[in-house]
Short mmCIF file of C-alpha atoms and ligand atoms in Angstrom, two decimals:
data_model
loop_
_atom_site.label_atom_id
_atom_site.label_comp_id
_atom_site.label_asym_id
_atom_site.label_seq_id
_atom_site.Cartn_x
_atom_site.Cartn_y
_atom_site.Cartn_z
CA MET A 5 102.68 113.78 87.51
CA ASP A 6 104.98 111.67 89.60
CA PHE A 7 107.68 108.23 88.52
CA GLN A 8 109.07 107.81 92.00
CA PHE A 9 108.57 105.34 94.08
CA ASN A 10 107.53 107.06 98.01
CA ASP A 11 110.64 105.95 101.01
CA GLU A 12 108.25 103.87 102.16
CA GLN A 13 107.73 101.92 98.86
CA ARG A 14 111.04 101.39 97.19
CA MET A 15 111.36 99.89 101.10
CA ALA A 16 109.55 97.18 99.99
CA ILE A 17 110.28 96.42 97.74
CA ASP A 18 114.36 96.07 98.09
CA ALA A 19 113.14 94.38 100.88
CA ALA A 20 111.26 91.88 98.56
CA ARG A 21 114.22 91.93 96.44
CA ARG A 22 116.70 91.07 99.61
CA PHE A 23 113.45 88.44 100.19
CA ALA A 24 113.80 86.50 96.97
CA ALA A 25 117.61 86.54 96.01
CA GLU A 26 119.06 84.72 99.45
CA LYS A 27 114.89 83.14 100.35
CA LEU A 28 113.46 81.76 97.76
CA ALA A 29 115.97 81.25 93.88
CA PRO A 30 118.29 78.48 95.36
CA ALA A 31 115.30 77.28 96.42
CA ALA A 32 113.21 77.37 93.53
CA ALA A 33 114.15 75.07 90.35
CA GLU A 34 113.89 71.66 93.26
CA HIS A 35 110.56 72.53 94.61
CA ASP A 36 109.54 73.40 91.55
CA GLU A 37 111.20 69.75 90.36
CA LYS A 38 109.77 67.98 93.53
CA ALA A 39 106.01 69.66 92.95
CA GLU A 40 106.15 71.40 96.43
CA VAL A 41 104.82 74.33 97.97
CA ASN A 42 107.35 77.16 99.56
CA LEU A 43 105.31 76.97 102.53
CA LYS A 44 108.01 77.89 104.81
CA ALA A 45 108.49 81.24 102.15
CA LEU A 46 104.95 82.27 102.22
CA LYS A 47 105.03 82.09 105.91
CA GLU A 48 108.42 84.76 106.56
CA LEU A 49 106.59 86.97 104.33
CA GLY A 50 103.70 86.61 106.40
CA GLU A 51 105.57 87.45 109.56
CA LEU A 52 108.07 90.72 107.14
CA GLY A 53 103.71 91.95 106.04
CA TYR A 54 103.88 91.47 102.52
CA LEU A 55 100.64 88.90 102.71
CA GLY A 56 99.12 91.66 104.23
CA MET A 57 100.01 94.42 101.36
CA THR A 58 96.22 96.63 101.57
CA VAL A 59 95.30 95.92 104.96
CA PRO A 60 94.99 98.77 106.88
CA GLU A 61 97.20 98.97 109.98
CA GLU A 62 93.59 99.34 112.29
CA TYR A 63 93.13 95.63 111.09
CA GLY A 64 97.07 94.14 111.42
CA GLY A 65 98.37 95.06 107.87
CA SER A 66 101.32 96.58 106.91
CA ASP A 67 99.13 98.80 104.65
CA MET A 68 102.44 99.43 102.05
CA GLY A 69 100.33 100.29 99.25
CA ALA A 70 99.30 98.68 95.90
CA VAL A 71 102.58 100.22 94.63
CA ALA A 72 104.49 98.40 96.43
CA TYR A 73 102.80 95.47 96.07
CA ALA A 74 102.78 95.79 92.64
CA GLY A 75 106.68 95.83 93.30
CA ALA A 76 106.90 92.94 95.50
CA MET A 77 105.56 90.52 93.27
CA VAL A 78 107.82 91.89 90.14
CA GLU A 79 110.49 91.30 92.38
CA PHE A 80 109.41 87.41 94.22
CA SER A 81 107.74 86.68 90.85
CA LYS A 82 111.55 86.79 89.33
CA ALA A 83 113.19 84.73 91.85
CA ASP A 84 109.68 82.15 92.14
CA ALA A 85 106.24 82.39 90.42
CA GLY A 86 104.36 80.18 92.30
CA VAL A 87 105.09 80.84 95.31
CA ALA A 88 104.67 84.88 94.02
CA VAL A 89 100.64 83.98 92.93
CA GLY A 90 100.50 82.79 96.96
CA VAL A 91 100.83 86.13 97.41
CA SER A 92 99.22 87.27 94.78
CA VAL A 93 95.84 85.02 95.25
CA GLN A 94 96.37 86.04 99.36
CA ASN A 95 96.49 90.30 99.07
CA SER A 96 94.82 90.12 95.77
CA LEU A 97 92.08 88.29 95.70
CA VAL A 98 91.32 87.14 99.45
CA ASN A 99 92.07 90.10 102.02
CA ASP A 100 90.30 92.71 99.55
CA ALA A 101 87.52 90.73 99.95
CA ILE A 102 86.91 90.87 102.90
CA LEU A 103 87.57 93.90 103.57
CA HIS A 104 85.60 95.30 100.55
CA PHE A 105 82.80 93.03 101.39
CA GLY A 106 83.27 91.85 104.95
CA THR A 107 81.47 92.67 107.92
CA GLU A 108 83.29 94.50 110.71
CA LYS A 109 83.21 91.11 112.17
CA GLN A 110 84.45 89.27 109.40
CA LYS A 111 87.73 91.37 109.25
CA LYS A 112 88.68 91.15 112.49
CA GLU A 113 88.08 87.40 112.84
CA TYR A 114 90.31 87.18 109.78
CA LEU A 115 92.05 89.78 108.31
CA PRO A 116 94.87 89.87 111.14
CA LYS A 117 95.50 86.77 110.83
CA LEU A 118 96.10 86.29 106.44
CA ALA A 119 97.79 89.83 107.24
CA SER A 120 100.31 88.10 109.20
CA GLY A 121 100.61 85.25 107.51
CA GLU A 122 98.86 82.57 109.98
CA TRP A 123 96.26 81.70 108.32
CA ILE A 124 96.38 81.50 104.13
CA GLY A 125 93.89 81.99 102.19
CA CYS A 126 92.05 80.67 99.07
CA PHE A 127 89.97 81.96 96.25
CA SER A 128 87.55 79.55 94.02
CA LEU A 129 85.22 80.62 91.70
CA THR A 130 85.82 78.25 89.40
CA GLU A 131 84.40 74.41 87.86
CA ALA A 132 85.18 72.22 86.15
CA GLY A 133 81.90 73.52 84.09
CA ALA A 134 82.20 76.96 84.68
CA GLY A 135 85.06 78.55 84.05
CA SER A 136 85.22 81.77 81.67
CA ASP A 137 81.50 81.84 82.59
CA PRO A 138 81.40 81.63 86.11
CA ALA A 139 77.84 82.54 86.77
CA SER A 140 76.97 79.02 85.57
CA MET A 141 78.52 77.66 88.26
CA LYS A 142 76.53 74.97 89.84
CA THR A 143 78.08 74.49 93.01
CA THR A 144 75.09 75.36 95.43
CA ALA A 145 74.01 77.08 98.76
CA LEU A 146 70.83 76.28 100.10
CA ARG A 147 68.80 77.38 103.14
CA ASP A 148 68.69 75.36 106.09
CA GLY A 149 67.57 76.98 109.27
CA ASP A 150 69.21 79.06 110.47
CA GLY A 151 72.63 78.83 108.79
CA PHE A 152 72.88 77.34 104.83
CA VAL A 153 74.16 73.42 103.16
CA LEU A 154 76.83 73.89 100.36
CA ASN A 155 77.00 71.14 97.34
CA GLY A 156 79.41 70.65 94.61
CA THR A 157 83.31 70.79 93.89
CA LYS A 158 85.46 73.57 92.36
CA ASN A 159 88.30 73.43 90.38
CA PHE A 160 91.72 74.38 89.61
CA THR A 161 91.73 76.60 93.65
CA THR A 162 95.24 77.97 94.39
CA ASN A 163 96.57 77.43 97.91
CA GLY A 164 94.15 74.93 97.42
CA GLY A 165 96.47 72.64 99.72
CA ILE A 166 97.44 75.20 102.07
CA ALA A 167 94.92 76.99 102.54
CA ASP A 168 93.33 78.18 106.19
CA VAL A 169 90.26 80.18 104.53
CA ILE A 170 88.64 79.52 101.97
CA ILE A 171 86.07 81.60 99.95
CA VAL A 172 84.00 80.27 97.79
CA PHE A 173 81.03 81.48 95.00
CA THR A 174 77.55 79.35 95.24
CA ARG A 175 74.73 79.27 93.61
CA TYR A 176 72.11 79.87 95.55
CA ALA A 177 68.67 78.54 93.12
CA GLU A 178 66.22 81.63 92.95
CA LYS A 179 68.48 84.37 95.13
CA GLY A 180 71.16 84.34 92.52
CA ASN A 181 75.02 83.40 93.08
CA SER A 182 76.80 84.04 97.22
CA ALA A 183 80.42 83.78 98.13
CA PHE A 184 80.34 82.73 102.21
CA LEU A 185 84.09 82.32 103.58
CA LEU A 186 85.05 79.69 106.04
CA LYS A 187 87.68 77.92 108.02
CA LYS A 188 89.49 74.84 106.31
CA ASP A 189 87.43 72.14 109.34
CA ALA A 190 83.71 73.46 107.99
CA SER A 191 81.58 69.45 108.35
CA GLY A 192 81.54 68.42 105.42
CA PHE A 193 83.85 70.07 103.20
CA SER A 194 87.26 68.45 101.99
CA VAL A 195 90.47 69.39 99.52
CA GLY A 196 89.97 67.12 96.41
CA LYS A 197 92.94 66.28 93.70
CA HIS A 198 96.10 68.08 93.25
CA GLU A 199 97.54 68.82 90.06
CA ASN A 200 100.03 68.52 88.59
CA LYS A 201 100.79 71.82 85.80
CA MET A 202 102.61 72.79 83.41
CA GLY A 203 103.71 75.39 85.23
CA ILE A 204 104.65 77.73 88.71
CA ARG A 205 105.17 74.02 89.98
CA SER A 206 105.10 75.62 93.91
CA SER A 207 102.10 77.27 93.71
CA SER A 208 98.95 74.20 95.25
CA THR A 209 96.10 73.87 92.82
CA THR A 210 93.11 71.73 94.02
CA GLU A 211 90.03 70.65 94.07
CA MET A 212 88.04 72.27 96.83
CA VAL A 213 84.78 69.94 97.88
CA PHE A 214 81.72 70.53 99.24
CA THR A 215 80.05 67.56 100.38
CA GLY A 216 76.16 69.02 102.52
CA CYS A 217 79.22 71.01 103.84
CA ARG A 218 77.04 73.47 107.16
CA LEU A 219 78.02 77.27 106.96
CA PRO A 220 76.18 79.82 109.66
CA SER A 221 74.27 82.63 108.41
CA ASP A 222 77.24 85.24 109.01
CA ALA A 223 79.51 83.10 106.89
CA VAL A 224 78.02 85.53 103.55
CA LEU A 225 80.82 87.17 102.19
CA GLY A 226 79.21 90.45 100.69
CA GLU A 227 74.99 91.07 99.74
CA GLU A 228 73.76 87.67 100.30
CA GLY A 229 72.55 86.91 96.52
CA LYS A 230 75.91 89.04 94.82
CA GLY A 231 78.09 87.53 95.12
CA LEU A 232 79.58 87.53 91.60
CA LYS A 233 79.89 91.03 92.13
CA VAL A 234 81.84 89.95 95.32
CA ALA A 235 84.68 87.39 92.75
CA LEU A 236 84.33 90.03 89.41
CA ALA A 237 84.95 93.78 91.49
CA THR A 238 88.20 91.33 93.78
CA LEU A 239 89.50 90.30 89.67
CA ASP A 240 90.36 94.50 89.69
CA GLY A 241 92.79 93.95 91.59
CA GLY A 242 94.00 91.38 91.18
CA ARG A 243 94.92 91.63 87.49
CA ILE A 244 97.29 93.97 89.60
CA GLY A 245 99.38 91.02 91.16
CA ILE A 246 99.46 88.73 87.54
CA ALA A 247 100.53 91.84 85.88
CA GLY A 248 102.84 90.93 88.53
CA GLN A 249 103.38 87.73 87.76
CA ALA A 250 104.36 88.70 84.10
CA VAL A 251 107.07 91.38 84.50
CA GLY A 252 108.56 90.04 86.97
CA ILE A 253 108.70 86.41 84.98
CA ALA A 254 109.82 88.48 81.79
CA GLU A 255 112.06 90.57 83.37
CA ALA A 256 114.13 87.69 84.71
CA ALA A 257 114.00 86.13 81.53
CA LEU A 258 115.53 88.85 80.15
CA ASP A 259 118.36 89.45 82.22
CA GLU A 260 118.79 86.70 81.72
CA SER A 261 119.03 86.27 78.37
CA LEU A 262 121.49 89.60 78.51
CA ARG A 263 124.03 87.53 81.25
CA TYR A 264 124.14 84.39 79.00
CA SER A 265 124.85 87.05 74.90
CA LYS A 266 127.07 88.58 76.23
CA GLU A 267 128.93 84.98 78.03
CA ARG A 268 128.24 82.11 75.19
CA VAL A 269 130.49 82.81 71.85
CA GLN A 270 130.43 81.61 68.69
CA PHE A 271 131.74 82.37 65.34
CA GLY A 272 134.36 83.83 67.55
CA LYS A 273 132.79 86.60 69.34
CA PRO A 274 129.45 86.55 72.12
CA ILE A 275 126.34 85.89 70.38
CA SER A 276 125.26 89.88 71.94
CA GLU A 277 126.99 90.79 68.90
CA PHE A 278 125.76 90.28 66.50
CA GLU A 279 122.27 92.43 65.73
CA VAL A 280 119.86 90.23 65.25
CA LEU A 281 120.05 89.47 69.17
CA GLN A 282 120.64 93.09 69.89
CA PHE A 283 117.25 93.65 68.61
CA MET A 284 115.95 90.70 70.02
CA LEU A 285 116.80 92.59 73.09
CA ALA A 286 115.43 95.90 72.22
CA ASP A 287 112.47 94.86 71.99
CA MET A 288 112.37 92.32 75.17
CA ALA A 289 113.35 95.70 76.74
CA THR A 290 111.80 97.58 75.43
CA ASP A 291 108.21 95.19 75.98
CA VAL A 292 108.27 95.53 79.77
CA GLU A 293 109.86 98.79 80.46
CA LEU A 294 105.80 98.87 78.47
CA ALA A 295 104.13 96.66 80.91
CA LYS A 296 105.64 98.14 84.40
CA THR A 297 104.57 101.00 83.65
CA MET A 298 101.77 99.97 83.10
CA LEU A 299 101.18 98.04 85.88
CA PHE A 300 102.42 100.95 88.49
CA LYS A 301 100.03 103.23 86.62
CA VAL A 302 96.47 101.00 87.69
CA ALA A 303 98.43 100.11 91.07
CA TRP A 304 97.52 103.26 91.01
CA MET A 305 94.93 103.71 90.94
CA LYS A 306 93.68 101.41 93.17
CA ASP A 307 95.97 103.38 95.40
CA SER A 308 94.48 107.37 94.78
CA GLY A 309 90.73 105.81 95.70
CA GLN A 310 89.25 104.51 92.59
CA LYS A 311 86.55 101.64 93.73
CA ARG A 312 86.45 100.21 90.01
CA PHE A 313 89.20 100.03 86.92
CA THR A 314 88.04 97.26 84.77
CA LYS A 315 88.70 98.24 81.42
CA GLU A 316 92.96 98.67 82.22
CA SER A 317 93.02 95.80 84.94
CA ALA A 318 92.11 93.78 81.75
CA MET A 319 93.83 95.91 79.89
CA LEU A 320 96.93 95.45 82.09
CA LYS A 321 96.76 91.81 82.30
CA LEU A 322 96.87 91.74 79.01
CA PHE A 323 98.90 93.28 78.53
CA ALA A 324 101.75 92.27 80.49
CA SER A 325 100.90 88.65 80.30
CA GLU A 326 102.01 87.95 76.52
CA MET A 327 104.20 90.78 77.53
CA ALA A 328 105.85 88.17 78.84
CA HIS A 329 104.48 84.68 76.61
CA ARG A 330 107.22 87.22 73.84
CA VAL A 331 110.14 88.67 76.28
CA CYS A 332 110.53 83.82 77.44
CA HIS A 333 110.13 82.96 73.80
CA LYS A 334 112.80 84.59 72.67
CA ALA A 335 114.57 84.89 75.03
CA VAL A 336 114.22 80.38 74.71
CA GLN A 337 115.53 80.55 71.51
CA ILE A 338 118.74 83.15 72.79
CA HIS A 339 119.56 80.16 75.05
CA GLY A 340 119.16 77.78 71.86
CA GLY A 341 119.24 74.70 72.80
CA TYR A 342 120.33 75.06 76.53
CA GLY A 343 117.11 77.36 76.44
CA PHE A 344 115.63 73.47 76.19
CA MET A 345 116.94 72.37 79.55
CA LYS A 346 116.05 71.84 82.74
CA ASP A 347 119.49 73.38 83.81
CA TYR A 348 118.48 76.40 82.46
CA LYS A 349 116.53 78.94 83.99
CA VAL A 350 114.83 80.48 81.50
CA GLU A 351 113.16 77.32 80.97
CA ARG A 352 110.80 76.68 83.75
CA LEU A 353 110.35 80.74 83.15
CA TYR A 354 108.81 79.73 79.91
CA ARG A 355 106.25 77.34 81.99
CA ASP A 356 105.71 79.81 84.59
CA GLN A 357 104.94 83.05 82.36
CA ARG A 358 102.56 80.35 80.61
CA ILE A 359 99.60 80.38 83.01
CA THR A 360 99.20 84.20 83.11
CA GLU A 361 97.49 84.69 79.78
CA ILE A 362 94.90 81.72 81.80
CA TYR A 363 94.01 82.88 85.38
CA GLU A 364 91.55 85.60 86.17
CA GLY A 365 90.42 85.51 82.59
CA THR A 366 92.08 84.75 79.20
CA SER A 367 93.81 86.35 76.72
CA GLU A 368 90.04 86.60 75.81
CA ILE A 369 88.13 87.03 78.51
CA GLN A 370 90.04 90.94 78.67
CA ARG A 371 89.49 91.86 75.39
CA PHE A 372 86.42 91.22 75.36
CA VAL A 373 86.50 93.84 78.91
CA ILE A 374 87.56 95.68 76.75
CA ALA A 375 85.88 96.01 73.67
CA ARG A 376 82.47 95.98 75.94
CA SER A 377 84.41 99.01 77.83
CA ILE A 378 86.14 101.17 74.53
CA LEU A 379 82.44 100.73 72.48
CA GLY A 380 79.95 101.33 76.65
CA ALA A 381 77.88 98.19 75.96
C1 FAD B 238 96.85 76.76 87.27
C2 FAD B 238 95.77 77.42 88.30
C3 FAD B 238 95.77 78.15 88.81
C4 FAD B 238 93.70 78.73 89.13
N1 FAD B 238 93.47 79.38 90.53
C5 FAD B 238 91.99 79.57 90.49
C6 FAD B 238 91.71 80.14 91.05
O1 FAD B 238 92.18 80.66 92.88
N2 FAD B 238 90.09 80.12 92.49
C7 FAD B 238 90.14 79.98 90.98
O2 FAD B 238 88.58 80.59 90.89
N3 FAD B 238 90.28 80.09 89.16
C8 FAD B 238 91.38 79.42 89.30
N4 FAD B 238 92.00 79.05 88.50
C9 FAD B 238 90.79 78.84 87.07
C10 FAD B 238 91.04 79.79 85.96
O3 FAD B 238 91.29 81.74 86.12
C11 FAD B 238 90.35 79.42 84.87
O4 FAD B 238 91.14 78.29 83.81
C12 FAD B 238 90.24 80.58 83.13
O5 FAD B 238 89.51 81.44 84.19
C13 FAD B 238 89.73 80.18 82.39
O6 FAD B 238 88.98 78.81 82.40
P1 FAD B 238 88.68 77.32 82.19
O7 FAD B 238 89.85 76.93 82.31
O8 FAD B 238 87.45 76.99 82.42
O9 FAD B 238 88.63 78.06 80.26
P2 FAD B 238 87.53 77.95 79.51
O10 FAD B 238 86.67 78.78 80.19
O11 FAD B 238 86.55 76.67 79.14
O12 FAD B 238 88.17 78.14 78.31
C14 FAD B 238 88.60 77.58 76.47
C15 FAD B 238 89.27 78.17 75.91
O13 FAD B 238 87.62 78.58 75.90
C16 FAD B 238 87.67 80.63 75.42
N5 FAD B 238 86.57 80.98 75.45
C17 FAD B 238 85.42 80.16 76.44
N6 FAD B 238 85.40 82.23 76.59
C18 FAD B 238 85.28 82.71 75.75
C19 FAD B 238 84.50 83.68 74.73
N7 FAD B 238 83.47 83.54 75.39
N8 FAD B 238 84.81 84.43 73.37
C20 FAD B 238 85.39 84.01 73.21
N9 FAD B 238 86.56 82.69 74.00
C21 FAD B 238 85.87 82.70 75.42
C22 FAD B 238 89.16 81.11 76.59
O14 FAD B 238 89.62 82.35 75.84
C23 FAD B 238 89.86 79.82 76.03
O15 FAD B 238 90.78 80.24 75.64
C24 FAD B 238 93.19 78.22 87.84
C25 FAD B 238 93.41 77.82 86.88
C26 FAD B 238 95.32 77.07 86.53
C27 FAD B 238 95.03 76.89 85.12
#
């Protein structure tokens, strides 16, 4: 076993840390307050190769791998978890879906522009009546001549308002569910409601509306009628990104708590000298360390070519997101009343953390996936 990063991984993660400190952290509170996407930063991350981290060089990617990607996600999330989820969706949900299920033509057309950040992508699975149960989706794709016509509304799509490329999942009458790949200028497609959120406010979350949206037959992504296979296999990798986001948020909350507890004086001494707080900090640090170890293990499984790691990625996402909840809760407690104020970063971290327990499968769904796997059901 080798617990060291190689030189390339170390360089990618160190450069991500510098980018986060210089370009994300100074603007994060303002983007959160105004609910504005930091599109400039996302585009720069594309130019630096962070939007094509698992895309091979032949398709214009930087091919840094899943371990480097997981480490970069931690660094970006420490500074701005909203930007980080944009990076995660592009790498794990859009690029990986095209890479593993796209035709050669689709890979050549889409991946170079996505990997460079020229195009931003999104992954539109959820609907108002189909969240944890995506198979109950109602958006339809019906054959029309040699193409398809899509009708329906998707909701809660990350990157929706800034997306040039959309992966959308539909029902296709008797042929099951199909995934489609389209550009934002497809006729009959529009962006719907922009959500006003509790956290990750610097990310775009929107409805995606399909009204008689006409697509050619080569817009199908993966096998026709096997769209849910595309969605579920892709989400295995997506959970690495969300776990990285949770670890980053938690690590930032721990850093803030260590600093604050040494500065804040009550009863004539820094509050870090109270054993109760020392134990809280020790538990937080242990929690972060454990989740980080799981994160890099599952990323390593992906890099070493394992096709499915459903159980492990579900365990990772479950543990990392609930860990971030525990850590952010303690971080606010350590800050006392100041932790409740927007002047202090832990207030934003506490709100940003919450989504990691919900999207790309709630904690309940992760437990369901794990239980099914260990029971052999
Ligand atoms: C900010 C944000 C960004 C998002 N980004 C995207 C995106 O980019 N693309 C996309 O497709 N979706 C996205 N989503 C949607 C997200 O994945 C769903 O919200 C999530 O899967 C839960 O679905 P739901 O909200 O409909 O909740 P529901 O499925 O209605 O769940 C409600 C509650 O019931 C529980 N529950 C449901 N079924 C079961 C069961 N069988 N057993 C036990 N408990 C159960 C759930 O765990 C939850 O506690 C996003 C959501 C948000 C909030």
